[in-house]
Coordinates of C-alpha atoms in Angstrom, one line a residue:
X1 CA -23.5 -26.4 -10.9
X2 CA -20.0 -25.0 -10.4
X3 CA -19.7 -21.3 -9.8
X4 CA -17.7 -19.6 -12.6
X5 CA -16.4 -16.2 -13.4
X6 CA -18.7 -14.9 -16.2
X7 CA -17.5 -11.4 -16.9
X8 CA -15.8 -8.4 -15.4
X9 CA -16.2 -4.6 -15.3
X10 CA -13.4 -2.0 -15.2
X11 CA -13.7 1.6 -14.0
X12 CA -11.2 4.5 -14.2
X13 CA -11.9 6.4 -11.0
X14 CA -10.2 9.8 -10.3
X15 CA -10.7 11.9 -7.1
X16 CA -9.9 15.6 -7.2
X17 CA -7.4 15.6 -4.3
X18 CA -5.1 18.0 -6.2
X19 CA -7.4 20.9 -5.3
X20 CA -6.8 20.5 -1.6
X21 CA -3.1 19.6 -1.5
X22 CA -3.9 16.1 -0.1
X23 CA -1.2 13.7 -1.2
X24 CA 1.4 16.3 -2.1
X25 CA 5.1 15.5 -1.8
X26 CA 8.4 16.6 -3.2
X27 CA 8.0 14.5 -6.4
X28 CA 4.2 14.6 -6.8
X29 CA 2.9 18.1 -6.4
X30 CA -0.5 17.7 -8.0
X31 CA -2.1 14.4 -7.1
X32 CA -5.6 13.4 -8.1
X33 CA -5.8 10.1 -6.2
X34 CA -7.1 7.6 -8.6
X35 CA -7.7 3.9 -9.1
X36 CA -8.2 1.4 -11.9
X37 CA -11.0 -0.6 -10.4
X38 CA -12.1 -4.1 -11.5
X39 CA -15.0 -6.3 -10.5
X40 CA -15.1 -10.0 -11.2
X41 CA -18.7 -11.4 -11.6
X42 CA -19.7 -15.0 -11.1
X43 CA -22.7 -17.2 -12.0
X44 CA -23.9 -17.2 -8.4
X45 CA -24.0 -13.4 -8.3
X46 CA -20.9 -13.1 -6.0
X47 CA -18.6 -10.2 -7.0
X48 CA -15.0 -9.7 -6.2
X49 CA -13.5 -6.2 -6.4
X50 CA -9.9 -5.2 -6.8
X51 CA -8.0 -2.1 -7.6
X52 CA -4.6 -0.5 -8.3
X53 CA -3.5 3.0 -7.5
X54 CA -2.5 5.9 -9.8
X55 CA -2.6 9.7 -9.5
X56 CA -4.7 10.8 -12.4
X57 CA -3.7 12.6 -15.6
X58 CA -0.6 10.4 -16.1
X59 CA -3.0 7.7 -17.1
X60 CA -3.6 9.7 -20.3
X61 CA -0.1 9.3 -21.7
X62 CA -1.5 6.6 -23.9
X63 CA -5.3 6.7 -24.5
X64 CA -6.5 3.9 -26.8
X65 CA -9.4 1.6 -27.1
X66 CA -12.7 2.6 -25.5
X67 CA -11.3 5.8 -24.0
X68 CA -9.9 4.1 -20.9
X69 CA -6.4 4.5 -19.6
X70 CA -3.6 2.1 -20.2
X71 CA -3.8 0.5 -16.8
X72 CA -7.4 -0.4 -17.4
X73 CA -6.6 -1.8 -20.8
X74 CA -3.9 -4.0 -19.1
X75 CA -6.4 -5.1 -16.5
X76 CA -8.8 -6.1 -19.3
X77 CA -6.2 -8.4 -20.8
X78 CA -5.3 -10.0 -17.5
X79 CA -8.9 -10.4 -16.3
X80 CA -9.9 -12.1 -19.6
X81 CA -7.8 -15.1 -18.5
X82 CA -10.2 -15.8 -15.7
X83 CA -13.5 -15.6 -17.6
X84 CA -15.1 -19.1 -17.7
X85 CA -12.9 -20.4 -14.8
X86 CA -14.5 -22.3 -11.9
X87 CA -13.7 -20.3 -8.8
X88 CA -13.2 -23.2 -6.5
X89 CA -10.5 -24.6 -8.8
X90 CA -8.7 -21.2 -8.5
X91 CA -9.2 -21.1 -4.7
X92 CA -7.7 -24.6 -4.3
X93 CA -4.2 -23.2 -5.1
X94 CA -4.0 -19.4 -5.2
X95 CA -0.3 -19.5 -5.8
X96 CA -0.9 -21.5 -8.9
X97 CA -3.7 -19.1 -9.9
X98 CA -1.3 -16.2 -9.5
X99 CA 1.2 -18.0 -11.8
X100 CA -1.5 -18.5 -14.3
X101 CA -2.4 -14.7 -14.3
X102 CA 1.2 -13.9 -15.2
X103 CA 1.7 -16.8 -17.7
X104 CA 0.5 -15.1 -20.9
X105 CA 3.7 -14.7 -22.9
X106 CA 2.4 -11.9 -25.0
X107 CA 1.7 -9.9 -21.9
X108 CA 5.0 -10.7 -20.2
X109 CA 7.0 -9.5 -23.3
X110 CA 5.2 -7.0 -25.4
X111 CA 5.4 -3.4 -26.7
X112 CA 2.4 -1.1 -26.7
X113 CA 1.1 -1.2 -30.2
X114 CA 3.7 0.0 -32.6
X115 CA 5.0 2.8 -30.4
X116 CA 8.6 2.5 -29.3
X117 CA 7.7 2.7 -25.6
X118 CA 9.0 0.8 -22.6
X119 CA 8.1 -2.8 -22.1
X120 CA 5.1 -3.6 -19.9
X121 CA 6.6 -6.8 -18.6
X122 CA 7.7 -9.2 -17.4
X123 CA 6.6 -8.7 -13.9
X124 CA 7.0 -5.0 -13.9
X125 CA 5.3 -1.8 -14.9
X126 CA 1.7 -1.5 -16.2
X127 CA 1.1 -5.2 -16.6
X128 CA 2.3 -6.0 -13.1
X129 CA 0.0 -3.5 -11.3
X130 CA -2.8 -4.6 -13.6
X131 CA -2.2 -8.1 -12.4
X132 CA -2.3 -6.8 -8.9
X133 CA -5.8 -5.4 -9.3
X134 CA -7.1 -8.7 -10.8
X135 CA -5.4 -10.9 -8.2
X136 CA -6.7 -8.6 -5.4
X137 CA -10.2 -9.0 -6.9
X138 CA -9.8 -12.8 -6.9
X139 CA -8.8 -12.8 -3.3
X140 CA -11.7 -10.6 -2.4
X141 CA -14.0 -13.1 -4.2
X142 CA -12.3 -16.0 -2.2
X143 CA -12.8 -14.2 1.1
X144 CA -16.4 -13.3 0.4
X145 CA -17.1 -16.9 -0.7
X146 CA -15.9 -18.1 2.7
X147 CA -17.7 -15.2 4.6
X148 CA -14.5 -13.9 6.1
X149 CA -12.6 -10.7 5.9
X150 CA -9.5 -11.2 3.9
X151 CA -7.0 -11.1 6.8
X152 CA -9.0 -13.8 8.6
X153 CA -9.2 -16.0 5.6
X154 CA -5.4 -16.0 5.3
X155 CA -4.7 -16.3 9.1
X156 CA -6.9 -19.4 9.2
X157 CA -4.8 -21.1 6.5
X158 CA -2.6 -24.0 7.7
X159 CA 1.1 -23.4 7.2
X160 CA 0.9 -25.6 4.1
X161 CA -2.0 -23.6 2.6
X162 CA -0.2 -20.3 3.2
X163 CA 3.0 -21.5 1.5
X164 CA 0.9 -22.9 -1.4
X165 CA -0.8 -19.5 -1.8
X166 CA 2.5 -17.6 -2.0
X167 CA 4.4 -16.5 -5.1
X168 CA 7.8 -18.2 -4.7
X169 CA 9.4 -18.0 -8.1
X170 CA 12.8 -16.1 -8.1
X171 CA 13.1 -15.8 -4.3
X172 CA 14.3 -19.2 -3.2
X173 CA 17.8 -17.8 -2.6
X174 CA 16.2 -15.7 0.1
X175 CA 13.7 -18.2 1.5
X176 CA 12.6 -21.6 0.3
X177 CA 9.2 -23.2 0.6
X178 CA 10.6 -25.6 3.1
X179 CA 12.1 -22.8 5.2
X180 CA 8.9 -20.8 5.1
X181 CA 6.9 -23.9 6.1
X182 CA 9.2 -24.5 9.1
X183 CA 8.9 -20.9 10.2
X184 CA 5.1 -20.9 10.0
X185 CA 4.8 -24.2 11.9
X186 CA 7.0 -22.8 14.7
X187 CA 4.5 -20.0 15.2
X188 CA 1.3 -22.0 14.6
X189 CA 0.7 -23.1 18.3
X190 CA 0.5 -19.5 19.6
X191 CA -1.2 -17.9 16.5
X192 CA -4.6 -17.8 18.3
X193 CA -3.2 -15.7 21.1
X194 CA -1.8 -13.1 18.8
X195 CA -5.1 -13.0 16.9
X196 CA -7.0 -12.3 20.1
X197 CA -4.5 -9.6 21.0
X198 CA -4.8 -7.7 17.7
X199 CA -8.6 -8.0 17.8
X200 CA -8.7 -6.4 21.2
X201 CA -6.0 -3.8 20.8
X202 CA -5.9 -3.1 17.1
X203 CA -2.9 -3.0 14.8
X204 CA -0.4 -0.1 15.1
X205 CA -0.8 2.7 12.6
X206 CA 1.0 5.9 11.7
X207 CA -0.5 9.1 10.3
X208 CA 0.7 10.9 7.2
X209 CA -2.2 13.3 6.8
X210 CA -0.6 16.0 8.9
X211 CA 2.6 16.2 6.9
X212 CA 1.8 16.8 3.3
X213 CA 4.1 19.4 1.6
X214 CA 1.1 21.4 0.3
X215 CA -0.1 22.3 3.9
X216 CA 0.9 25.6 5.6
X217 CA 2.5 25.6 9.0
X218 CA -0.7 26.3 10.9
X219 CA -2.5 23.4 9.2
X220 CA 0.4 21.1 10.0
X221 CA 0.4 22.1 13.6
X222 CA -3.4 21.7 13.9
X223 CA -3.5 18.3 12.2
X224 CA -0.7 17.0 14.3
X225 CA -2.5 18.0 17.5
X226 CA -5.6 16.3 16.2
X227 CA -3.7 13.1 15.4
X228 CA -2.2 13.0 18.9
X229 CA -5.7 13.4 20.4
X230 CA -6.8 10.5 18.1
X231 CA -4.3 8.3 19.8
X232 CA -1.5 8.2 17.2
X233 CA 2.2 8.0 18.3
X234 CA 3.8 7.6 14.9
X235 CA 3.8 10.6 12.5
X236 CA 5.2 11.1 9.0
X237 CA 6.0 14.2 7.1
X238 CA 7.0 14.8 3.5
X239 CA 10.4 16.4 2.8
X240 CA 12.7 17.2 -0.2
X241 CA 12.0 20.5 -1.8
X242 CA 13.6 23.0 0.7
X243 CA 15.8 22.0 3.6
X244 CA 15.1 25.1 5.6
X245 CA 11.4 24.7 5.2
X246 CA 11.6 21.0 6.0
X247 CA 13.5 21.6 9.2
X248 CA 11.1 24.3 10.3
X249 CA 8.1 22.0 9.6
X250 CA 9.8 19.1 11.3
X251 CA 10.5 21.3 14.4
X252 CA 6.8 22.3 14.5
X253 CA 5.7 18.6 14.5
X254 CA 8.4 17.7 17.0
X255 CA 7.3 20.5 19.3
X256 CA 3.8 19.2 19.2
X257 CA 4.4 15.5 19.6
X258 CA 7.1 15.9 22.3
X259 CA 4.9 18.2 24.5
X260 CA 3.1 16.2 27.3
X261 CA 0.4 18.9 27.4
X262 CA -0.8 17.7 24.0
X263 CA -1.3 14.0 25.0
X264 CA -4.9 12.8 25.3
X265 CA -6.3 12.5 28.8
X266 CA -6.6 8.7 28.5
X267 CA -3.0 8.4 27.3
X268 CA -1.2 5.2 28.2
X269 CA 2.6 5.2 27.9
X270 CA 3.8 2.9 25.0
X271 CA 5.6 -0.3 25.7
X272 CA 9.3 0.7 25.6
X273 CA 10.2 -2.3 23.5
X274 CA 8.0 -1.0 20.7
X275 CA 10.1 2.2 20.6
X276 CA 13.6 0.7 20.4
X277 CA 15.7 2.3 17.7
X278 CA 13.0 4.7 16.6
X279 CA 14.4 8.0 18.0
X280 CA 11.2 8.4 20.1
X281 CA 10.9 11.6 21.9
X282 CA 10.1 12.1 25.7
X283 CA 6.4 11.4 25.2
X284 CA 7.2 8.2 23.3
X285 CA 6.1 9.7 19.9
X286 CA 8.0 8.9 16.7
X287 CA 8.6 11.0 13.6
X288 CA 9.4 9.6 10.1
X289 CA 10.3 11.5 7.0
X290 CA 9.5 10.7 3.3
X291 CA 11.3 12.2 0.2
X292 CA 9.4 10.2 -2.5
X293 CA 12.5 9.5 -4.5
X294 CA 13.5 13.1 -5.2
X295 CA 17.3 12.9 -4.5
X296 CA 20.5 11.5 -5.9
X297 CA 22.4 9.3 -3.4
X298 CA 25.0 11.9 -2.2
X299 CA 22.3 14.6 -2.0
X300 CA 20.1 12.3 0.0
X301 CA 22.9 11.7 2.5
X302 CA 23.7 15.4 3.0
X303 CA 20.1 16.5 3.1
X304 CA 19.0 14.0 5.8
X305 CA 22.1 14.8 7.9
X306 CA 20.8 18.4 7.9
X307 CA 17.5 17.1 9.4
X308 CA 19.0 15.1 12.3
X309 CA 17.7 17.7 14.8
X310 CA 14.2 16.5 14.3
X311 CA 15.3 13.0 15.1
X312 CA 13.5 10.9 12.4
X313 CA 13.2 7.2 12.8
X314 CA 13.9 6.7 9.1
X315 CA 14.0 8.4 5.7
X316 CA 11.6 6.8 3.3
X317 CA 12.3 6.6 -0.4
X318 CA 15.4 8.8 -0.4
X319 CA 16.3 7.9 -4.0
X320 CA 15.2 6.0 -7.0
X321 CA 13.2 2.9 -5.8
X322 CA 15.1 0.6 -8.1
X323 CA 18.6 1.7 -6.8
X324 CA 19.5 -1.1 -4.4
X325 CA 23.1 -0.1 -4.1
X326 CA 22.1 3.5 -3.6
X327 CA 19.9 2.6 -0.7
X328 CA 22.6 0.5 0.8
X329 CA 25.1 3.5 0.6
X330 CA 22.5 5.9 2.1
X331 CA 21.8 3.4 5.0
X332 CA 25.5 3.0 5.7
X333 CA 26.1 6.7 5.7
X334 CA 23.1 7.6 8.0
X335 CA 23.6 4.7 10.5
X336 CA 26.0 6.7 12.7
X337 CA 23.3 9.4 13.0
X338 CA 20.7 6.9 14.2
X339 CA 18.5 7.4 11.1
X340 CA 17.3 4.3 9.3
X341 CA 16.2 3.8 5.6
X342 CA 12.8 2.6 4.5
X343 CA 11.4 1.9 1.0
X344 CA 9.2 -0.5 -0.9
X345 CA 6.2 1.6 -1.9
X346 CA 7.4 1.6 -5.5
X347 CA 9.2 -1.7 -5.4
X348 CA 7.6 -3.3 -8.5
X349 CA 8.0 -6.9 -7.5
X350 CA 9.2 -9.3 -4.8
X351 CA 12.7 -9.6 -6.4
X352 CA 13.4 -5.9 -5.7
X353 CA 12.5 -6.5 -2.0
X354 CA 14.7 -9.6 -2.0
X355 CA 17.6 -7.6 -3.2
X356 CA 17.0 -4.7 -0.8
X357 CA 17.0 -7.2 2.1
X358 CA 20.0 -9.3 1.0
X359 CA 22.0 -6.2 0.3
X360 CA 21.2 -4.9 3.8
X361 CA 19.9 -1.7 2.1
X362 CA 16.9 -0.9 4.3
X363 CA 15.8 -1.0 7.9
X364 CA 12.1 -1.0 7.2
X365 CA 10.2 -2.8 4.5
X366 CA 7.1 -1.0 3.1
X367 CA 4.7 -3.0 1.0
X368 CA 2.1 -1.5 -1.4
X369 CA -0.5 -4.0 -2.3
X370 CA -1.5 -2.1 -5.4
X371 CA 2.1 -1.9 -6.7
X372 CA 2.9 -5.6 -6.2
X373 CA 0.9 -8.1 -8.2
X374 CA -1.7 -8.8 -5.5
X375 CA -2.0 -10.8 -2.3
X376 CA 0.1 -13.8 -3.4
X377 CA 3.1 -11.6 -4.1
X378 CA 2.5 -9.6 -0.9
X379 CA 2.7 -13.0 1.0
X380 CA 6.1 -13.6 -0.6
X381 CA 7.4 -10.3 0.8
X382 CA 5.7 -11.0 4.2
X383 CA 7.7 -14.2 4.4
X384 CA 10.8 -12.1 4.0
X385 CA 9.6 -9.2 6.2
X386 CA 6.5 -8.2 8.2
X387 CA 2.8 -7.1 8.3
X388 CA -0.5 -7.9 9.9
X389 CA -0.8 -11.4 8.7
X390 CA 2.9 -11.8 9.5
X391 CA 2.4 -10.7 13.1
X392 CA -0.3 -13.4 13.7
X393 CA 1.0 -16.2 11.5
X394 CA 4.7 -15.6 10.7
X395 CA 7.1 -13.6 12.9
X396 CA 5.1 -13.4 16.1
X397 CA 6.4 -9.9 16.8
X398 CA 4.6 -6.6 16.5
X399 CA 7.2 -4.4 18.1
X400 CA 8.5 -2.6 14.9
X401 CA 5.4 -3.1 12.8
X402 CA 3.2 0.0 11.9
X403 CA 0.8 0.5 9.0
X404 CA 0.2 3.8 7.2
X405 CA -3.1 5.6 7.8
X406 CA -4.1 8.4 5.4
X407 CA -7.4 10.1 6.3
X408 CA -8.7 10.8 2.8
X409 CA -11.4 9.3 0.6
X410 CA -12.7 6.7 3.1
X411 CA -16.2 7.9 2.6
X412 CA -16.2 6.3 -0.9
X413 CA -15.9 2.7 0.4
X414 CA -18.6 0.5 1.8
X415 CA -16.4 -0.9 4.5
X416 CA -13.8 1.9 5.3
X417 CA -11.0 1.2 7.8
X418 CA -11.2 2.8 11.2
X419 CA -8.8 3.8 14.0
X420 CA -9.4 3.2 17.7
X421 CA -8.6 5.5 20.6
X422 CA -5.1 3.9 20.8
X423 CA -4.2 5.1 17.3
X424 CA -4.5 1.5 16.0
X425 CA -6.4 0.0 13.1
X426 CA -9.5 -1.8 14.2
X427 CA -9.3 -5.3 12.7
X428 CA -12.2 -5.9 10.2
X429 CA -14.7 -8.4 11.5
X430 CA -17.6 -8.2 9.0
X431 CA -17.8 -11.6 7.3
X432 CA -19.2 -9.9 4.1
X433 CA -16.5 -7.4 3.4
X434 CA -13.7 -9.5 2.0
X435 CA -10.8 -7.3 1.0
X436 CA -12.7 -4.2 2.4
X437 CA -12.3 -2.7 -1.1
X438 CA -15.9 -2.3 -2.3
X439 CA -16.6 1.2 -3.6
X440 CA -20.0 2.9 -3.4
X441 CA -21.7 2.8 -6.8
X442 CA -22.6 6.5 -6.3
X443 CA -18.9 7.3 -6.0
X444 CA -18.1 5.4 -9.2
X445 CA -20.9 7.3 -11.0
X446 CA -19.6 10.7 -9.8
X447 CA -15.9 10.3 -10.2
X448 CA -15.4 7.9 -13.1
X449 CA -13.2 9.4 -15.8
X450 CA -14.1 11.1 -18.1
X451 CA -17.9 10.9 -18.0
X452 CA -18.6 10.9 -14.3
X453 CA -20.9 13.8 -13.1
X454 CA -18.0 15.5 -11.3
X455 CA -15.7 15.5 -14.3
X456 CA -18.5 16.8 -16.5
X457 CA -19.3 19.7 -14.1
X458 CA -18.2 23.0 -15.8
X459 CA -16.8 24.5 -12.6
X460 CA -14.8 21.4 -11.9
X461 CA -13.4 21.2 -15.4
X462 CA -12.2 24.8 -15.1
X463 CA -10.6 24.2 -11.7
X464 CA -8.6 21.3 -13.1
X465 CA -7.6 23.2 -16.2
X466 CA -9.6 20.9 -18.5
X467 CA -11.6 23.9 -19.9
X468 CA -10.8 27.6 -20.0

């Protein structure tokens, strides 16, 4: 009997990170890291989990139906399309399955009830990130059904299968299916060598946890030293509220990461070709800065010029994430100072990435798999840029690739990521973990909004201003 998707569950999970300053930046000063979490259940008992990311109380702008937030409501509408579907028919062509998830015309073009609010589609906003959660859950289901971690499932695809799994609509002026197929085939013969390399050495990571705006100078110094000892050589700090303070904090980080005395005993110098164009210091360590969209274009240019003494590799999200021409102007102005531009965390679909790339507006592409509509759309951007799967299967280069590592909330996941002594991600090898996104049931019970045990605790409610 064919295995089918029978039903789904949705949870609104909110963690109280606002109380510790974790996740704070120039735009978001009180962040309760949260997720709209969906589980797809099948007749065989196999479960695929997916999520999208939010930061808490903003979910309450519209609270309707069952007391769940609007993203969860959107997930319910998208996930409904999969109920009753045979999973193998979906797995046969994940690109087609992705198209199906986005094909409901009433979800692509629809206002929320009778309120005069912004559209939730097409392919943007609430409906898009909801689709991402559902598509991620479907990919998790696919990987678990094949008893492979997700990256391995995709890396093992033939070039034809990888192209078939990708969302190509609206990007053929940047890359066609035929061009993608040719590129993949050119790298196919040496793919196994790159896979062996990344399994042995891990995938490069950078640390953000030392540079949150809510931390005092001593905490920044301590956490930076700890990150160096953990093997990291790429560090990111938040900027944008006070140039004097940012320069001081940046100099603190630079003084720590550029001092050979702070390097771990087992330190091995980095391959110089991985540091080209990154403003690396004398120890081979790299600093990046992130403004989280807080500036206008002229302000961004002048502000970052004032931080050139700390030698950042790039400024991330210097202005509104949809402002393609603004990013291009900032990049052009900062290029003489050796400072690049990065963005993409809030790029709401592959078309924004296409425009950023074609307009030569950025030096570094940053993908958020919870902001885009799941793995199939991520693959579209990877074919235009880079990431883990890209290194093994697409570009064959790892020199400029580095993935963000934030050391918070890992304890809530069954298969948390881990970092090796070289400051690199260990590649997941457990055949049961799929997307590595399974959350402990105890964490869901404690932090689900609004009835989880944490959010019902009187002291917690007072601390968050929920009760007086």
